[in-house]
Coordinates of N, CA and C and ligand atoms in Angstrom, one line a residue:
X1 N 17.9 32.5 -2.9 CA 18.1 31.1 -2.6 C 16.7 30.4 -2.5
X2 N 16.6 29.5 -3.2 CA 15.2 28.6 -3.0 C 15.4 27.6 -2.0
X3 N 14.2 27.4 -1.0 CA 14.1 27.2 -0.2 C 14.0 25.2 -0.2
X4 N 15.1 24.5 0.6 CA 15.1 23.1 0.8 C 14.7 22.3 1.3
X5 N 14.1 21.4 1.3 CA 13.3 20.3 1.6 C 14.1 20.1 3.2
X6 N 12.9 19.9 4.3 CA 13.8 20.1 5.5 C 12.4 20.3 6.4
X7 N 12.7 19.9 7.8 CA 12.1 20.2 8.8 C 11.3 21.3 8.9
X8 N 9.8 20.7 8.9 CA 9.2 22.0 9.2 C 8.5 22.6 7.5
X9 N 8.8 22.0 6.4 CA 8.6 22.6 5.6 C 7.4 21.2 4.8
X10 N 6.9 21.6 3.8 CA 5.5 21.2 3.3 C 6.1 21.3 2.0
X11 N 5.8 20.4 1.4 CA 6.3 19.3 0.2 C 5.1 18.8 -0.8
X12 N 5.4 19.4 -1.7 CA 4.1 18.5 -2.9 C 4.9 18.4 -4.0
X13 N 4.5 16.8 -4.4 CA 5.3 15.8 -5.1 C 4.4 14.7 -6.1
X14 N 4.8 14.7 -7.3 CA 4.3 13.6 -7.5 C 5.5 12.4 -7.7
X15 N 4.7 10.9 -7.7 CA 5.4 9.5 -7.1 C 4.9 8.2 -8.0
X16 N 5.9 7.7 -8.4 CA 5.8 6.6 -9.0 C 6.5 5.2 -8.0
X17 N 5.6 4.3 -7.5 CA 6.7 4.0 -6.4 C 6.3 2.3 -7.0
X18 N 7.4 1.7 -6.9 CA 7.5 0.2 -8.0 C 8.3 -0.9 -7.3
X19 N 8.0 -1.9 -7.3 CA 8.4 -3.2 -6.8 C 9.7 -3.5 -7.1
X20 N 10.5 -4.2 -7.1 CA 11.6 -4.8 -7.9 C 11.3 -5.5 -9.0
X21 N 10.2 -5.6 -9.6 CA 9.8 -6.7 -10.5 C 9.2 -5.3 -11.5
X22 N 9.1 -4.2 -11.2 CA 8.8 -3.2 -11.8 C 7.9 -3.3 -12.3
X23 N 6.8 -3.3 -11.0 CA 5.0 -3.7 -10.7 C 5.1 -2.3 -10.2
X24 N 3.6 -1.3 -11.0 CA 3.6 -0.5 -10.3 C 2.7 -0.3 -8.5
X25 N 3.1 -0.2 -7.5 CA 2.2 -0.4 -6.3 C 1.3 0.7 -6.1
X26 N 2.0 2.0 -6.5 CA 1.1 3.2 -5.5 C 1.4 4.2 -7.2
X27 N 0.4 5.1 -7.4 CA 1.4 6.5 -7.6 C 0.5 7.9 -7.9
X28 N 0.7 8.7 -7.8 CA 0.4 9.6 -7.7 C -0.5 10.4 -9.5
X29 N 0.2 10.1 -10.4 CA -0.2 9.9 -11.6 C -2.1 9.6 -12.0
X30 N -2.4 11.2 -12.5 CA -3.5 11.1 -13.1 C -4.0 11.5 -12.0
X31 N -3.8 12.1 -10.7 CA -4.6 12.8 -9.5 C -3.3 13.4 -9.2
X32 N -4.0 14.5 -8.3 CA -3.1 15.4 -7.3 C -2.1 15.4 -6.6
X33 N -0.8 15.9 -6.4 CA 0.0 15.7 -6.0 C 0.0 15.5 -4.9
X34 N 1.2 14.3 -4.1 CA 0.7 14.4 -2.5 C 1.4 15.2 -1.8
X35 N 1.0 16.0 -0.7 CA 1.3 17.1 -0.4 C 1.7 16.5 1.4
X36 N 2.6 17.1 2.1 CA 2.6 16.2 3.6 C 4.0 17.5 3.9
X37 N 3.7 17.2 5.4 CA 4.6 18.1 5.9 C 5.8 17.1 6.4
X38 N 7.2 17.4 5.9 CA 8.5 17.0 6.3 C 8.5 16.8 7.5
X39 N 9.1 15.9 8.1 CA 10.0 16.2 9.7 C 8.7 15.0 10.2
X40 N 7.7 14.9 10.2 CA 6.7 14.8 11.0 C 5.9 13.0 11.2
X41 N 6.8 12.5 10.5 CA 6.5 11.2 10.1 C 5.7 10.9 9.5
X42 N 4.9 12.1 8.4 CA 4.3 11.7 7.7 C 4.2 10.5 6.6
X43 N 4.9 10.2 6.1 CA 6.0 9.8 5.1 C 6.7 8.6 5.4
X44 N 7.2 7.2 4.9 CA 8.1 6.5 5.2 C 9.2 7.2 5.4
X45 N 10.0 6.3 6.6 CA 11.5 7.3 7.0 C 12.1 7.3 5.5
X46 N 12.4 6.5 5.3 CA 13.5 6.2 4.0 C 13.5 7.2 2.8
X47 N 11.8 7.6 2.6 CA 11.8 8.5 1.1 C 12.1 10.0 2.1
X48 N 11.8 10.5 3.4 CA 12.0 11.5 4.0 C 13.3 11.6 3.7
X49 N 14.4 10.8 3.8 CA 15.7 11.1 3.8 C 16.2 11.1 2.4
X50 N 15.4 10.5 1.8 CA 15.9 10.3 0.1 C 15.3 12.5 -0.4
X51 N 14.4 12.7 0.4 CA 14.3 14.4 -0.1 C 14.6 15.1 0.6
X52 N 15.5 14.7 1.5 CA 15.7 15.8 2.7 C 16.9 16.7 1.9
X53 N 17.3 18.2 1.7 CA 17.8 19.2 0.9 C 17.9 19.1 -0.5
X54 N 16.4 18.7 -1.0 CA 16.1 18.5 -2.1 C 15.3 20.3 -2.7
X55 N 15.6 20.5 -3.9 CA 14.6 22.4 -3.6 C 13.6 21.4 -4.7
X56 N 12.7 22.4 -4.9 CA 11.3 22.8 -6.1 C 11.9 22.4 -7.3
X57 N 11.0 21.0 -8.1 CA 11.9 20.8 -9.4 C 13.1 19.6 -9.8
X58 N 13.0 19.2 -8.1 CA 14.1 18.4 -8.2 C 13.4 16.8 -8.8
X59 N 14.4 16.0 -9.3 CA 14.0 14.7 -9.6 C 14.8 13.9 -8.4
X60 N 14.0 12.7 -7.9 CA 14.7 11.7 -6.9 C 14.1 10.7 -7.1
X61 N 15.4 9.6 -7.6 CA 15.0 8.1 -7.7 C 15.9 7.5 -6.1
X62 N 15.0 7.0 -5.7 CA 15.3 6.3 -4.4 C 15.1 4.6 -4.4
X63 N 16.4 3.7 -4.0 CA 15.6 2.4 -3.3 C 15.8 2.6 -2.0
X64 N 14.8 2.0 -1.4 CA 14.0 2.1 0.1 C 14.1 0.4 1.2
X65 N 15.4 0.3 1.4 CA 14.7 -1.0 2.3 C 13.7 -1.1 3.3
X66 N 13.1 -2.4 3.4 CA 12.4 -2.4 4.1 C 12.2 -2.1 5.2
X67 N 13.5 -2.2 5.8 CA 13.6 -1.2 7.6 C 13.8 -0.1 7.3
X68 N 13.3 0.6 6.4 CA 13.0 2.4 6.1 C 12.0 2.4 5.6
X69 N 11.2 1.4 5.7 CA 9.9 1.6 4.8 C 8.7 0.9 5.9
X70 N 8.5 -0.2 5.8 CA 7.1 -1.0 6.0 C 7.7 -1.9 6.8
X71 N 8.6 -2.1 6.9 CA 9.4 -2.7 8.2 C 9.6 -4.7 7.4
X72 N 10.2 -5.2 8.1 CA 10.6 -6.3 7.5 C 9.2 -7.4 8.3
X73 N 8.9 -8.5 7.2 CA 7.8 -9.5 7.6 C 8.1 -10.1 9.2
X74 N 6.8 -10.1 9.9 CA 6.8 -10.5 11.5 C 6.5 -12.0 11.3
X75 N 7.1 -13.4 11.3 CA 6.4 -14.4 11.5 C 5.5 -14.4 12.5
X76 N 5.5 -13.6 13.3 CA 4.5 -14.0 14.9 C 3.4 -13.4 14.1
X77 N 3.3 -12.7 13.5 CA 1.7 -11.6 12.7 C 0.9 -12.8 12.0
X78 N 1.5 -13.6 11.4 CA 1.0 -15.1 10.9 C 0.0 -16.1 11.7
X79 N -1.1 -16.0 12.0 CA -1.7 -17.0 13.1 C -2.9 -17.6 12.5
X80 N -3.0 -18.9 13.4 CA -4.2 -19.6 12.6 C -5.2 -19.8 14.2
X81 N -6.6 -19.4 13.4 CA -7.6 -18.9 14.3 C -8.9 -20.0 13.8
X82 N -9.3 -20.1 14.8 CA -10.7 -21.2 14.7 C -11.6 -20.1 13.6
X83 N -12.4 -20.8 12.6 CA -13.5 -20.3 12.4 C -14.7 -19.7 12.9
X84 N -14.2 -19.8 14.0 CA -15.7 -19.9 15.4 C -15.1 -18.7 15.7
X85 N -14.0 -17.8 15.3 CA -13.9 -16.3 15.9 C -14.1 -15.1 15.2
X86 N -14.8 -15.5 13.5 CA -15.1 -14.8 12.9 C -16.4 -14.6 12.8
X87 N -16.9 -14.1 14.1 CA -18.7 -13.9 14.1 C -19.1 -13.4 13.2
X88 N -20.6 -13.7 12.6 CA -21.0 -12.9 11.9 C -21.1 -12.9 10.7
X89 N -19.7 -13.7 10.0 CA -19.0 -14.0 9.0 C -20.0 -15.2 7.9
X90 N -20.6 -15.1 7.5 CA -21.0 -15.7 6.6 C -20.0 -17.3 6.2
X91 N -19.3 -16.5 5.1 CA -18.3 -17.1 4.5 C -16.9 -16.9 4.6
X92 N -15.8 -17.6 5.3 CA -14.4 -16.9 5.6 C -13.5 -17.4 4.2
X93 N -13.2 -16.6 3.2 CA -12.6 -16.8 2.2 C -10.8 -16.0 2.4
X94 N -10.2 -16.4 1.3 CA -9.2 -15.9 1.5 C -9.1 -14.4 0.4
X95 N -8.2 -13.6 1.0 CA -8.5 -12.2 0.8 C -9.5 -11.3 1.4
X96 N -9.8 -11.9 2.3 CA -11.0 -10.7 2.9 C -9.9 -10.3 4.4
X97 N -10.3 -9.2 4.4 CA -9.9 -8.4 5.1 C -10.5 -7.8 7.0
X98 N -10.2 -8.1 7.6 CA -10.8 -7.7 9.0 C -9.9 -6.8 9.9
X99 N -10.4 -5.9 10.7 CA -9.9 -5.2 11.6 C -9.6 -6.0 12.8
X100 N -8.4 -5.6 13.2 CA -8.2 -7.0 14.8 C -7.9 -6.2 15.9
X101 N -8.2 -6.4 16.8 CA -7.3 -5.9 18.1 C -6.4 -6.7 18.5
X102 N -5.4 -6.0 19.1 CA -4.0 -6.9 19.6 C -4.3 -6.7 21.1
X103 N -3.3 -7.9 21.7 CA -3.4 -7.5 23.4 C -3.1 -6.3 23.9
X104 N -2.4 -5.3 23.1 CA -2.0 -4.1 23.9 C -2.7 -3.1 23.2
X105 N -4.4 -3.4 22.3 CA -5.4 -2.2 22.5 C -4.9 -1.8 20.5
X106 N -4.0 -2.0 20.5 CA -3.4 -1.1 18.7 C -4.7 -2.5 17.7
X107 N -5.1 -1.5 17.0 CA -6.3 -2.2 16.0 C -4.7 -2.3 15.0
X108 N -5.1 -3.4 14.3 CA -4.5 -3.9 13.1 C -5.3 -4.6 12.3
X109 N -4.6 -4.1 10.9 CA -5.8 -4.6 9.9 C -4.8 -6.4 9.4
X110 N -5.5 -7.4 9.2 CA -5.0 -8.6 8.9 C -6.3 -9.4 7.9
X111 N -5.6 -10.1 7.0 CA -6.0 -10.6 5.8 C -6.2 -11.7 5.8
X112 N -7.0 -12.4 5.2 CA -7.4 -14.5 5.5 C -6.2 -14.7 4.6
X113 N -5.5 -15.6 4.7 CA -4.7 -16.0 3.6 C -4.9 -17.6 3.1
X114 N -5.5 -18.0 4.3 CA -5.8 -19.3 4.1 C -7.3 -20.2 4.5
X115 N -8.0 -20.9 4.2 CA -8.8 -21.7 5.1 C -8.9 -22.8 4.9
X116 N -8.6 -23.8 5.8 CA -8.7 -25.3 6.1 C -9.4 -25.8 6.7
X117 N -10.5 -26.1 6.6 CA -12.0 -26.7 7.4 C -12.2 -26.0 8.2
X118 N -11.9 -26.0 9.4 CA -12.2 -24.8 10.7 C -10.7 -24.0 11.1
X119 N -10.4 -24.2 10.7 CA -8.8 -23.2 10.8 C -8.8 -22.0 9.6
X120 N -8.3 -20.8 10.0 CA -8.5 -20.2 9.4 C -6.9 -18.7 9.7
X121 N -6.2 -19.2 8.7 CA -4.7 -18.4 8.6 C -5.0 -16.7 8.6
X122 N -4.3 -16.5 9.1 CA -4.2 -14.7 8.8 C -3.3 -14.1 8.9
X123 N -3.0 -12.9 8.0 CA -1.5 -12.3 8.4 C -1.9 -11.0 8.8
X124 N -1.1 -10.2 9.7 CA -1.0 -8.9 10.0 C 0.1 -8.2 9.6
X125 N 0.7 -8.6 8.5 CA 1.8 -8.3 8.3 C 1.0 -7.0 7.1
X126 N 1.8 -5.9 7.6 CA 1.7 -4.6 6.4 C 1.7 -5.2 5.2
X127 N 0.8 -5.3 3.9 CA 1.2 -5.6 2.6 C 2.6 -5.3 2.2
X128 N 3.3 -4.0 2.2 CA 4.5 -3.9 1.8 C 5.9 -4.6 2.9
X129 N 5.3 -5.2 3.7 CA 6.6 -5.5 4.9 C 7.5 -6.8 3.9
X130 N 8.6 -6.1 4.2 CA 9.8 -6.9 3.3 C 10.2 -6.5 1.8
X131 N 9.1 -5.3 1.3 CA 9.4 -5.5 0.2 C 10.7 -4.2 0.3
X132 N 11.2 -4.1 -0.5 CA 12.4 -3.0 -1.0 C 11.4 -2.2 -2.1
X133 N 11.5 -0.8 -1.5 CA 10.5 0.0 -2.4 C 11.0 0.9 -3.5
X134 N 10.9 1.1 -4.6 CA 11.7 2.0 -5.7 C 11.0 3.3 -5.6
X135 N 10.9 4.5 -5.5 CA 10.7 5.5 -5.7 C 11.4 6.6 -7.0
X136 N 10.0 7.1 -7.7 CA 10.4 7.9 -9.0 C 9.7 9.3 -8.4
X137 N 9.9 10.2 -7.9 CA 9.3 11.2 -7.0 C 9.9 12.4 -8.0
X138 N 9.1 13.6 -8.4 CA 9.3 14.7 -8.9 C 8.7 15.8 -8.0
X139 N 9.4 16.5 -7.6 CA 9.2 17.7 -6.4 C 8.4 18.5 -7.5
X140 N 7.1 18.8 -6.6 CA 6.8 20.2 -7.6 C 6.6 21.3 -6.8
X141 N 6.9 21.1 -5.1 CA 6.5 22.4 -4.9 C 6.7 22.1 -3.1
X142 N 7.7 23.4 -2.9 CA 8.3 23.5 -1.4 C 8.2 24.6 -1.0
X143 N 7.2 24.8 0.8 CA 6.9 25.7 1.2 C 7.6 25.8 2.9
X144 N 7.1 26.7 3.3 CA 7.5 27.2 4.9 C 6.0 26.5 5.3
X145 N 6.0 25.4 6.7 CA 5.3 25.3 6.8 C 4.5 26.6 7.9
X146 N 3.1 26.3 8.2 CA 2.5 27.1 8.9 C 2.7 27.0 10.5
X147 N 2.5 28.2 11.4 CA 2.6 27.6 12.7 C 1.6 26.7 13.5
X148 N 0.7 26.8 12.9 CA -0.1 25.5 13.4 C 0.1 24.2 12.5
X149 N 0.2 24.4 11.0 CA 0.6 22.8 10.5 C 1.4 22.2 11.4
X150 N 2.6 23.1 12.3 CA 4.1 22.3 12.9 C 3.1 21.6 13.9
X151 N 2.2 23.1 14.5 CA 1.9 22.5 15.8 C 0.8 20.8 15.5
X152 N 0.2 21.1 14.5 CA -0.8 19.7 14.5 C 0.1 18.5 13.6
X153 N 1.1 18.4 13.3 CA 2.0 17.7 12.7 C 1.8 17.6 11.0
X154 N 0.5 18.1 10.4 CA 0.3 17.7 9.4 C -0.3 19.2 8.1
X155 N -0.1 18.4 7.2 CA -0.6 19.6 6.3 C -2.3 20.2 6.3
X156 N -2.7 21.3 6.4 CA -3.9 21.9 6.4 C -4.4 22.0 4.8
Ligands
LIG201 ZN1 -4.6 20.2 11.8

């Protein structure tokens, strides 16, 4: 019996993962397979369950909503911030990227999207939030994980 995609077990896959507009976003193609232990949240929930009793070899096309994936767009994540809070900052253009703190300590990364004289838009919203994700994923290889991968949640 070969052994199934499942709790506890360590997974290497390559991944073609595409928009609706069949843009490619991410994929594994022309580098190393990605390798991640099951069960562990490594993984968006949605493609975990799209391989869960999948064996070695298997093909899985998956669509992924966004509440199994990157979660659906926050309007609150959207805020417009004085220019006077971006110390340091030279020039606040749109596309640049900064690390933020929230009131409850979690760093989030948030993006300029806009600037209007001293106002200056940002979103914190995950690049993929909202989107519905297509997954082309080819199993190449399923193991027992180790007893310390379980214990540290992740692959060694
Ligand atoms: Zn470790």
């Amino acid at each position: 019996m070969s052994l199934l995609i499942g709790d506890n077990v360590v997974v290497s896959m390559h991944y073609t993962l595409t928009n609706n507009d069949g843009e490619v976003l991410d994929t594994s193609e022309g580098s190393d397979p990605l390798v991640y232990l099951h069960g562990a949240g490594n993984i968006i929930p949605g493609l975990e369950k799209a391989l869960t009793g999948k064996p070695a070899g298997a093909s899985v096309q998956a669509k992924i909503a966004p509440a199994e994936a990157y979660g659906e767009v926050q309007p609150q994540l959207v805020e417009t911030e004085p220019a006077a809070a971006f110390q340091g900052v030279d020039k606040i253009e749109p596309g640049m990227a900064f690390q933020a703190q929230g009131s409850d300590g979690s760093v989030r990364r948030i993006v300029v999207t806009e600037v209007s004289g001293d106002e200056v838009t940002v979103d914190g919203n995950h690049p993929l939030a909202g989107v519905e994700l297509n997954f082309d994923v080819q199993v190449t290889d399923v193991r027992e994980a180790s007893a310390e991968e379980i214990s540290h949640g992740h692959v060694h």
